[in-house]
């Protein structure tokens, strides 16, 4: 008998029928003899609808009240889910984040979990109940107010519960079958991975893969939680996300399989490129520029500096930021143009980023050559390059990105034999 934490996303509990389907799944797990703790998201698009409502009554809703409002979404789904389980003849009890002991800092809308004290959950489990916890919410001890963890926060709730209760596994259910080698909507031949390291998962998530939230994977990595990402709509196993030193539960005893060099290919359309042209090539200019950008609140990803013109002594510096941050960064830079002494700014929001991720890059040579050869054979122009120990990313025209991703996926031998089944879902 195991203790299993399950998380169901909004698309899995979108209406009464779906809630009953999820209830059945939970009851089946209980019937198999396991203790079950469930973290649940708000039904369907509830959170977005509540946000829209807030914006209709106030241009800038007060953060405390916004959290009061948004946390109500998960209260609805948790109570309905408990009721559905009751009607199947099983004992279930729902708890808000604060009842469950989800203690956070006081930052409304982006609170971080600082402690989990699941006393009431343990009591309920001891009494044989299935435990349902509202995802995405917590409680701050100093302000005594309700907080929320940021969009997609229910994944983090589930992982934090799994850590605090020493659960055997944290199953994250959504409308996709698991983690794929790439987004099957862009690359039909993408394959479901049996397992992936949490380190690779973090790089994929940070570079555009949307199946799991970064903070949840980080939390799992730090606390040694085994994640199993799988589909609500099928009984097939999904993908295990393995932390350091963790064993793949599916692998036969003693099996020592050769790991693929590349785990996946991620695509990201969310970045824009800013070029600061004609920057005097003297020490301190990059510092000035990136201080201004940082102060505007923009989060810089890739940076390249060109060689300076021999006659002009000037250079161009390009960098990427999330599209939403670009206008603010441009404004801040323009205001300091004379001070910094650059000649002009260029804004380009038609870029796409392609990333290849694999822990095998550490120990294998020639991994980047495969990428560049594939892009060259496809006649695709590269505009920027950056690397980490286990990742190579390139910036391309956004119109080239899908084709480039398919070509590169094939070049690394990641293509499956058949097209992947794609549900209409969003992965949430
Ligand atoms: N309901 C929240 C959201 O939509 C939390 C979650 O779904 O994980 O962001
Ligand atoms: Mg949601």
Coordinates of C-alpha atoms and ligand atoms in Angstrom, one line a residue:
X1 CA 0.0 0.0 0.0
X2 CA 1.3 3.4 -1.1
X3 CA 0.5 7.0 -0.4
X4 CA -0.2 8.6 -3.8
X5 CA -0.7 12.3 -4.4
X6 CA -2.7 13.1 -7.6
X7 CA -3.1 16.5 -9.2
X8 CA -5.9 17.2 -11.6
X9 CA -5.7 20.3 -13.8
X10 CA -8.6 22.6 -14.8
X11 CA -9.3 20.8 -18.1
X12 CA -9.7 17.5 -16.2
X13 CA -12.5 18.9 -14.0
X14 CA -14.1 21.3 -16.5
X15 CA -17.7 20.1 -15.9
X16 CA -19.9 17.7 -13.8
X17 CA -19.2 14.8 -16.2
X18 CA -15.4 15.3 -15.9
X19 CA -15.6 15.7 -12.2
X20 CA -17.3 12.3 -12.0
X21 CA -14.7 10.7 -14.3
X22 CA -11.9 12.1 -12.0
X23 CA -13.8 10.9 -8.9
X24 CA -13.9 7.4 -10.4
X25 CA -10.2 7.5 -11.0
X26 CA -9.5 8.5 -7.5
X27 CA -11.8 5.8 -6.1
X28 CA -10.1 3.2 -8.3
X29 CA -6.8 4.2 -6.7
X30 CA -8.3 3.9 -3.3
X31 CA -9.8 0.5 -4.1
X32 CA -6.4 -0.7 -5.1
X33 CA -5.5 -0.2 -1.5
X34 CA -3.6 3.1 -1.6
X35 CA -4.0 6.3 0.5
X36 CA -4.9 9.1 -1.8
X37 CA -4.4 12.9 -1.5
X38 CA -5.6 15.0 -4.4
X39 CA -4.7 18.6 -5.3
X40 CA -7.3 20.0 -7.7
X41 CA -7.3 23.1 -10.0
X42 CA -10.3 25.3 -10.6
X43 CA -12.8 24.0 -13.2
X44 CA -12.0 24.8 -16.8
X45 CA -11.3 28.5 -17.4
X46 CA -12.7 29.6 -14.1
X47 CA -9.5 31.4 -13.0
X48 CA -9.4 33.4 -16.3
X49 CA -13.1 34.2 -15.9
X50 CA -12.6 35.5 -12.4
X51 CA -9.6 37.6 -13.5
X52 CA -11.7 39.1 -16.3
X53 CA -14.5 39.9 -13.8
X54 CA -12.0 41.6 -11.4
X55 CA -10.7 43.7 -14.3
X56 CA -14.2 44.8 -15.1
X57 CA -14.8 46.2 -11.6
X58 CA -11.4 47.7 -11.0
X59 CA -8.5 48.7 -13.4
X60 CA -5.9 47.4 -10.9
X61 CA -7.6 45.0 -8.4
X62 CA -6.1 45.0 -4.9
X63 CA -3.8 42.0 -4.7
X64 CA -5.3 40.8 -1.4
X65 CA -8.8 40.8 -2.8
X66 CA -7.7 39.2 -6.1
X67 CA -6.3 36.3 -4.1
X68 CA -9.6 36.0 -2.1
X69 CA -11.4 35.9 -5.5
X70 CA -9.1 33.5 -7.4
X71 CA -8.8 31.1 -4.5
X72 CA -12.6 30.6 -4.7
X73 CA -12.2 28.7 -8.0
X74 CA -10.4 25.8 -6.3
X75 CA -12.9 25.7 -3.5
X76 CA -15.7 25.0 -5.9
X77 CA -13.9 22.1 -7.6
X78 CA -12.6 20.5 -4.4
X79 CA -16.1 20.5 -2.8
X80 CA -17.7 19.1 -5.9
X81 CA -15.1 16.4 -6.2
X82 CA -15.6 15.3 -2.6
X83 CA -19.3 15.1 -3.2
X84 CA -18.8 13.0 -6.3
X85 CA -16.6 10.6 -4.3
X86 CA -19.2 10.4 -1.5
X87 CA -21.9 9.4 -4.0
X88 CA -19.6 6.5 -5.1
X89 CA -19.7 5.3 -1.5
X90 CA -16.3 6.5 -0.4
X91 CA -15.3 8.9 2.4
X92 CA -13.6 12.1 1.1
X93 CA -12.9 15.4 2.8
X94 CA -11.9 18.7 1.1
X95 CA -9.6 21.3 2.6
X96 CA -8.6 24.8 1.6
X97 CA -4.9 25.6 1.3
X98 CA -4.9 27.1 4.8
X99 CA -6.7 24.2 6.3
X100 CA -4.2 21.9 4.6
X101 CA -1.3 23.8 6.2
X102 CA 0.1 25.4 3.0
X103 CA 2.1 28.2 4.6
X104 CA 3.5 30.8 2.2
X105 CA 5.2 34.1 2.2
X106 CA 3.0 37.1 1.9
X107 CA 3.5 37.9 -1.8
X108 CA 0.0 37.9 -3.3
X109 CA -0.3 36.4 -6.7
X110 CA 3.1 34.8 -6.6
X111 CA 3.5 33.4 -3.1
X112 CA 6.2 30.9 -2.3
X113 CA 5.6 27.9 -0.1
X114 CA 7.7 28.2 3.1
X115 CA 6.3 25.4 5.1
X116 CA 3.7 22.6 4.9
X117 CA 1.9 21.4 8.1
X118 CA -0.5 18.8 6.9
X119 CA -1.9 17.9 10.4
X120 CA -5.5 17.8 9.3
X121 CA -4.7 15.8 6.2
X122 CA -2.9 13.2 8.3
X123 CA -5.9 12.9 10.6
X124 CA -8.2 12.5 7.7
X125 CA -6.0 9.8 6.1
X126 CA -5.8 8.0 9.4
X127 CA -9.5 7.9 9.5
X128 CA -9.5 6.3 6.1
X129 CA -10.7 9.3 4.1
X130 CA -9.6 10.4 0.7
X131 CA -8.1 13.9 1.0
X132 CA -8.9 16.7 -1.5
X133 CA -6.9 19.9 -1.3
X134 CA -7.5 23.1 -3.1
X135 CA -4.5 23.7 -5.4
X136 CA -2.8 27.0 -6.0
X137 CA -3.5 28.6 -2.7
X138 CA -1.9 29.1 0.7
X139 CA -1.9 31.2 3.9
X140 CA 0.6 33.7 5.3
X141 CA 1.1 33.6 9.0
X142 CA 2.1 37.3 9.5
X143 CA -0.7 38.9 7.5
X144 CA -3.1 36.0 8.2
X145 CA -4.3 36.3 4.6
X146 CA -5.0 33.9 1.8
X147 CA -2.4 33.9 -0.9
X148 CA -2.1 32.3 -4.4
X149 CA 1.0 30.7 -5.9
X150 CA 0.9 32.1 -9.4
X151 CA -0.7 30.7 -12.5
X152 CA -0.5 27.0 -12.8
X153 CA 0.3 26.8 -9.1
X154 CA -1.6 23.6 -8.4
X155 CA 1.3 21.5 -9.7
X156 CA 3.4 23.1 -7.0
X157 CA 0.7 22.4 -4.4
X158 CA 0.7 18.7 -5.4
X159 CA 4.5 18.4 -5.2
X160 CA 4.7 20.2 -1.9
X161 CA 2.0 17.9 -0.4
X162 CA 3.9 14.8 -1.8
X163 CA 7.1 16.1 -0.1
X164 CA 5.4 16.9 3.2
X165 CA 3.6 13.6 3.4
X166 CA 6.5 11.5 2.0
X167 CA 4.3 10.2 -0.7
X168 CA 5.5 7.4 -3.0
X169 CA 4.7 9.3 -6.1
X170 CA 3.1 12.6 -7.3
X171 CA 0.9 11.9 -10.3
X172 CA 0.1 15.0 -12.3
X173 CA -2.9 14.5 -14.6
X174 CA -3.7 16.7 -17.5
X175 CA -5.1 16.3 -21.0
X176 CA -1.8 15.2 -22.6
X177 CA -0.3 11.7 -22.2
X178 CA 3.0 12.7 -20.7
X179 CA 6.2 14.5 -21.6
X180 CA 7.0 14.3 -25.3
X181 CA 10.2 14.7 -27.2
X182 CA 8.6 17.9 -28.6
X183 CA 5.2 19.6 -28.9
X184 CA 3.1 17.0 -30.9
X185 CA 1.1 19.9 -32.3
X186 CA 4.2 21.2 -34.1
X187 CA 6.0 17.9 -34.6
X188 CA 3.5 15.1 -35.2
X189 CA 6.2 12.4 -34.9
X190 CA 7.1 13.5 -31.4
X191 CA 7.1 10.5 -29.0
X192 CA 6.1 10.2 -25.4
X193 CA 9.1 9.8 -23.2
X194 CA 9.2 6.9 -20.7
X195 CA 11.2 9.0 -18.3
X196 CA 13.2 12.2 -18.2
X197 CA 15.6 13.7 -15.7
X198 CA 14.3 16.6 -13.7
X199 CA 17.3 18.6 -14.9
X200 CA 16.3 18.1 -18.5
X201 CA 12.7 18.8 -17.7
X202 CA 13.6 22.1 -16.1
X203 CA 15.6 23.1 -19.3
X204 CA 12.7 22.1 -21.5
X205 CA 10.2 23.9 -19.4
X206 CA 12.3 27.1 -19.2
X207 CA 12.6 27.0 -23.0
X208 CA 9.0 26.7 -24.0
X209 CA 7.7 23.3 -23.1
X210 CA 4.4 23.8 -21.2
X211 CA 3.4 20.4 -19.7
X212 CA 4.8 20.9 -16.2
X213 CA 5.5 24.1 -14.3
X214 CA 9.1 25.0 -13.6
X215 CA 8.5 25.8 -9.9
X216 CA 6.8 22.4 -9.3
X217 CA 9.7 20.6 -11.0
X218 CA 12.2 22.6 -9.0
X219 CA 10.4 21.8 -5.8
X220 CA 10.3 18.1 -6.6
X221 CA 14.0 18.2 -7.4
X222 CA 14.9 19.9 -4.1
X223 CA 12.7 17.6 -2.0
X224 CA 13.2 14.3 -3.9
X225 CA 9.6 13.9 -5.1
X226 CA 9.0 11.4 -8.0
X227 CA 6.6 13.0 -10.5
X228 CA 4.5 10.9 -12.9
X229 CA 3.0 13.1 -15.6
X230 CA 0.0 11.3 -17.2
X231 CA -3.3 11.7 -18.9
X232 CA -6.8 11.9 -17.2
X233 CA -8.3 10.4 -20.4
X234 CA -6.4 7.2 -20.6
X235 CA -5.1 4.5 -18.2
X236 CA -1.7 4.3 -20.0
X237 CA 1.3 5.3 -18.0
X238 CA 2.8 8.7 -18.7
X239 CA 6.3 10.0 -18.1
X240 CA 8.4 9.7 -14.9
X241 CA 10.4 12.8 -14.0
X242 CA 13.4 11.5 -12.1
X243 CA 15.4 13.6 -9.6
X244 CA 19.1 13.0 -8.9
X245 CA 19.8 9.4 -8.0
X246 CA 16.2 8.3 -8.5
X247 CA 15.4 5.0 -10.2
X248 CA 12.9 4.7 -13.0
X249 CA 10.2 2.6 -11.3
X250 CA 9.3 0.9 -14.6
X251 CA 12.8 -0.3 -15.3
X252 CA 13.5 -4.0 -14.6
X253 CA 15.9 -4.7 -11.8
X254 CA 19.5 -4.3 -12.8
X255 CA 18.6 -3.0 -16.3
X256 CA 21.2 -0.4 -17.3
X257 CA 19.7 1.2 -20.4
X258 CA 21.8 3.5 -22.6
X259 CA 20.2 7.0 -22.2
X260 CA 19.6 8.9 -25.4
X261 CA 21.9 11.9 -25.8
X262 CA 19.1 14.3 -26.6
X263 CA 15.8 14.2 -24.6
X264 CA 13.8 16.7 -26.5
X265 CA 13.4 19.8 -28.7
X266 CA 11.5 22.8 -27.3
X267 CA 10.1 25.7 -29.3
X268 CA 9.3 29.1 -27.9
X269 CA 7.4 31.9 -29.7
X270 CA 7.2 34.1 -26.7
X271 CA 10.4 36.2 -27.0
X272 CA 11.2 39.4 -28.9
X273 CA 14.7 40.7 -29.9
X274 CA 16.0 44.1 -29.2
X275 CA 19.1 45.4 -30.9
X276 CA 21.0 48.4 -29.5
X277 CA 22.9 49.6 -32.5
X278 CA 26.1 51.7 -32.6
X279 CA 27.1 51.2 -29.0
X280 CA 30.6 52.8 -28.3
X281 CA 32.9 49.8 -27.8
X282 CA 34.4 50.9 -24.5
X283 CA 34.3 49.2 -21.1
X284 CA 31.1 49.7 -19.1
X285 CA 28.6 50.1 -21.9
X286 CA 27.0 46.6 -21.6
X287 CA 26.7 47.2 -17.8
X288 CA 24.9 50.5 -18.5
X289 CA 22.5 48.9 -21.0
X290 CA 21.6 45.9 -19.0
X291 CA 21.1 47.9 -15.8
X292 CA 18.6 50.0 -17.7
X293 CA 16.9 46.9 -19.0
X294 CA 16.8 45.3 -15.6
X295 CA 15.3 48.4 -14.0
X296 CA 12.5 48.2 -16.6
X297 CA 11.6 44.8 -15.1
X298 CA 12.4 42.9 -18.3
X299 CA 13.9 39.5 -18.0
X300 CA 16.8 39.0 -20.5
X301 CA 17.4 35.6 -22.0
X302 CA 19.9 35.5 -24.8
X303 CA 22.6 38.1 -25.5
X304 CA 25.0 38.6 -28.5
X305 CA 27.5 41.3 -29.1
X306 CA 28.9 41.7 -32.6
X307 CA 32.5 42.5 -33.3
X308 CA 32.9 46.2 -33.6
X309 CA 33.5 48.0 -36.8
X310 CA 37.3 48.7 -37.1
X311 CA 36.8 52.2 -38.3
X312 CA 33.8 53.2 -36.2
X313 CA 34.8 51.7 -32.8
X314 CA 31.1 50.9 -32.4
X315 CA 29.2 47.6 -31.9
X316 CA 25.7 46.2 -31.9
X317 CA 24.3 44.4 -28.9
X318 CA 21.2 42.2 -29.3
X319 CA 19.2 40.5 -26.7
X320 CA 15.9 38.7 -26.2
X321 CA 13.2 39.4 -23.7
X322 CA 9.6 38.1 -23.3
X323 CA 7.4 39.9 -25.8
X324 CA 5.4 41.5 -23.0
X325 CA 8.5 43.1 -21.6
X326 CA 9.9 44.5 -24.8
X327 CA 8.0 47.8 -24.9
X328 CA 9.0 48.7 -21.4
X329 CA 12.7 47.9 -22.1
X330 CA 12.7 49.9 -25.3
X331 CA 11.2 52.9 -23.6
X332 CA 13.7 52.8 -20.8
X333 CA 16.6 52.5 -23.2
X334 CA 15.3 55.3 -25.4
X335 CA 15.2 57.6 -22.4
X336 CA 18.9 57.1 -21.8
X337 CA 20.1 57.1 -25.5
X338 CA 22.3 60.2 -25.1
X339 CA 23.7 59.1 -21.8
X340 CA 24.7 55.7 -23.2
X341 CA 25.6 57.1 -26.6
X342 CA 24.2 54.4 -28.9
X343 CA 22.8 55.3 -32.3
X344 CA 19.4 53.5 -32.5
X345 CA 17.2 50.8 -31.3
X346 CA 15.6 48.0 -33.3
X347 CA 12.6 46.0 -32.1
X348 CA 11.9 42.6 -33.7
X349 CA 9.1 40.5 -32.4
X350 CA 9.1 37.9 -35.3
X351 CA 11.6 35.6 -33.8
X352 CA 11.3 32.1 -32.5
X353 CA 13.7 30.1 -30.2
X354 CA 14.6 26.4 -30.8
X355 CA 16.3 24.5 -28.0
X356 CA 17.8 21.1 -28.0
X357 CA 18.1 19.6 -24.5
X358 CA 19.9 16.5 -23.3
X359 CA 22.1 15.5 -20.4
X360 CA 24.1 13.4 -22.8
X361 CA 25.7 16.6 -24.2
X362 CA 28.0 16.6 -21.2
X363 CA 29.8 13.5 -22.4
X364 CA 29.3 13.4 -26.1
X365 CA 30.9 15.5 -28.8
X366 CA 29.3 16.5 -32.1
X367 CA 25.9 17.2 -30.6
X368 CA 25.8 20.8 -31.8
X369 CA 27.2 19.9 -35.2
X370 CA 24.1 17.8 -35.9
X371 CA 21.9 20.8 -35.1
X372 CA 23.8 23.2 -37.3
X373 CA 24.0 20.7 -40.2
X374 CA 20.3 20.1 -40.0
X375 CA 19.5 23.8 -40.1
X376 CA 21.9 24.4 -42.9
X377 CA 20.4 21.5 -45.0
X378 CA 17.0 23.1 -44.4
X379 CA 18.3 26.5 -45.6
X380 CA 17.4 28.0 -42.2
X381 CA 19.3 31.1 -41.0
X382 CA 20.4 31.3 -37.4
X383 CA 20.4 34.7 -35.8
X384 CA 21.6 34.0 -32.2
X385 CA 23.1 31.0 -30.4
X386 CA 23.4 30.2 -26.7
X387 CA 24.3 27.1 -24.8
X388 CA 24.3 25.7 -21.3
X389 CA 25.9 22.4 -20.2
X390 CA 22.9 20.4 -21.4
X391 CA 21.2 22.8 -23.9
X392 CA 21.8 24.5 -27.3
X393 CA 19.4 27.2 -28.3
X394 CA 19.1 29.2 -31.5
X395 CA 17.0 32.2 -32.5
X396 CA 15.4 32.0 -35.9
X397 CA 12.7 33.8 -37.9
X398 CA 9.4 32.7 -36.2
X399 CA 8.1 31.6 -39.6
X400 CA 11.0 29.1 -39.8
X401 CA 10.6 27.7 -36.3
X402 CA 8.1 24.8 -36.9
X403 CA 10.0 23.5 -40.0
X404 CA 13.3 23.9 -38.2
X405 CA 12.0 22.0 -35.2
X406 CA 10.8 19.1 -37.4
X407 CA 14.1 18.9 -39.2
X408 CA 16.1 18.9 -36.0
X409 CA 13.9 16.4 -34.3
X410 CA 14.5 14.0 -37.2
X411 CA 18.2 14.7 -37.3
X412 CA 18.6 13.6 -33.6
X413 CA 16.7 10.4 -34.3
X414 CA 13.8 11.4 -32.1
X415 CA 11.0 10.7 -34.6
X416 CA 8.5 8.0 -33.6
X417 CA 7.1 5.5 -36.0
X418 CA 3.6 7.0 -36.0
X419 CA 2.1 10.4 -35.4
X420 CA 1.3 11.1 -31.8
X421 CA -2.3 11.3 -30.7
X422 CA -3.1 14.9 -29.9
X423 CA -6.0 15.7 -27.7
X424 CA -7.6 19.1 -28.2
X425 CA -6.1 20.0 -24.8
X426 CA -3.7 22.6 -23.6
X427 CA -1.7 20.3 -21.3
X428 CA -3.3 21.9 -18.3
Ligands
LIG1 N1 -6.4 27.6 -11.4 C1 -5.1 28.1 -11.4 C2 -4.7 28.6 -12.8 O1 -5.5 28.4 -13.7 C3 -4.1 27.2 -10.9 C4 -3.9 25.9 -11.7 O2 -4.6 25.6 -12.6 O3 -2.9 25.2 -11.5 O4 -3.7 29.1 -13.0
LIG2 MG1 -6.3 26.4 -14.6

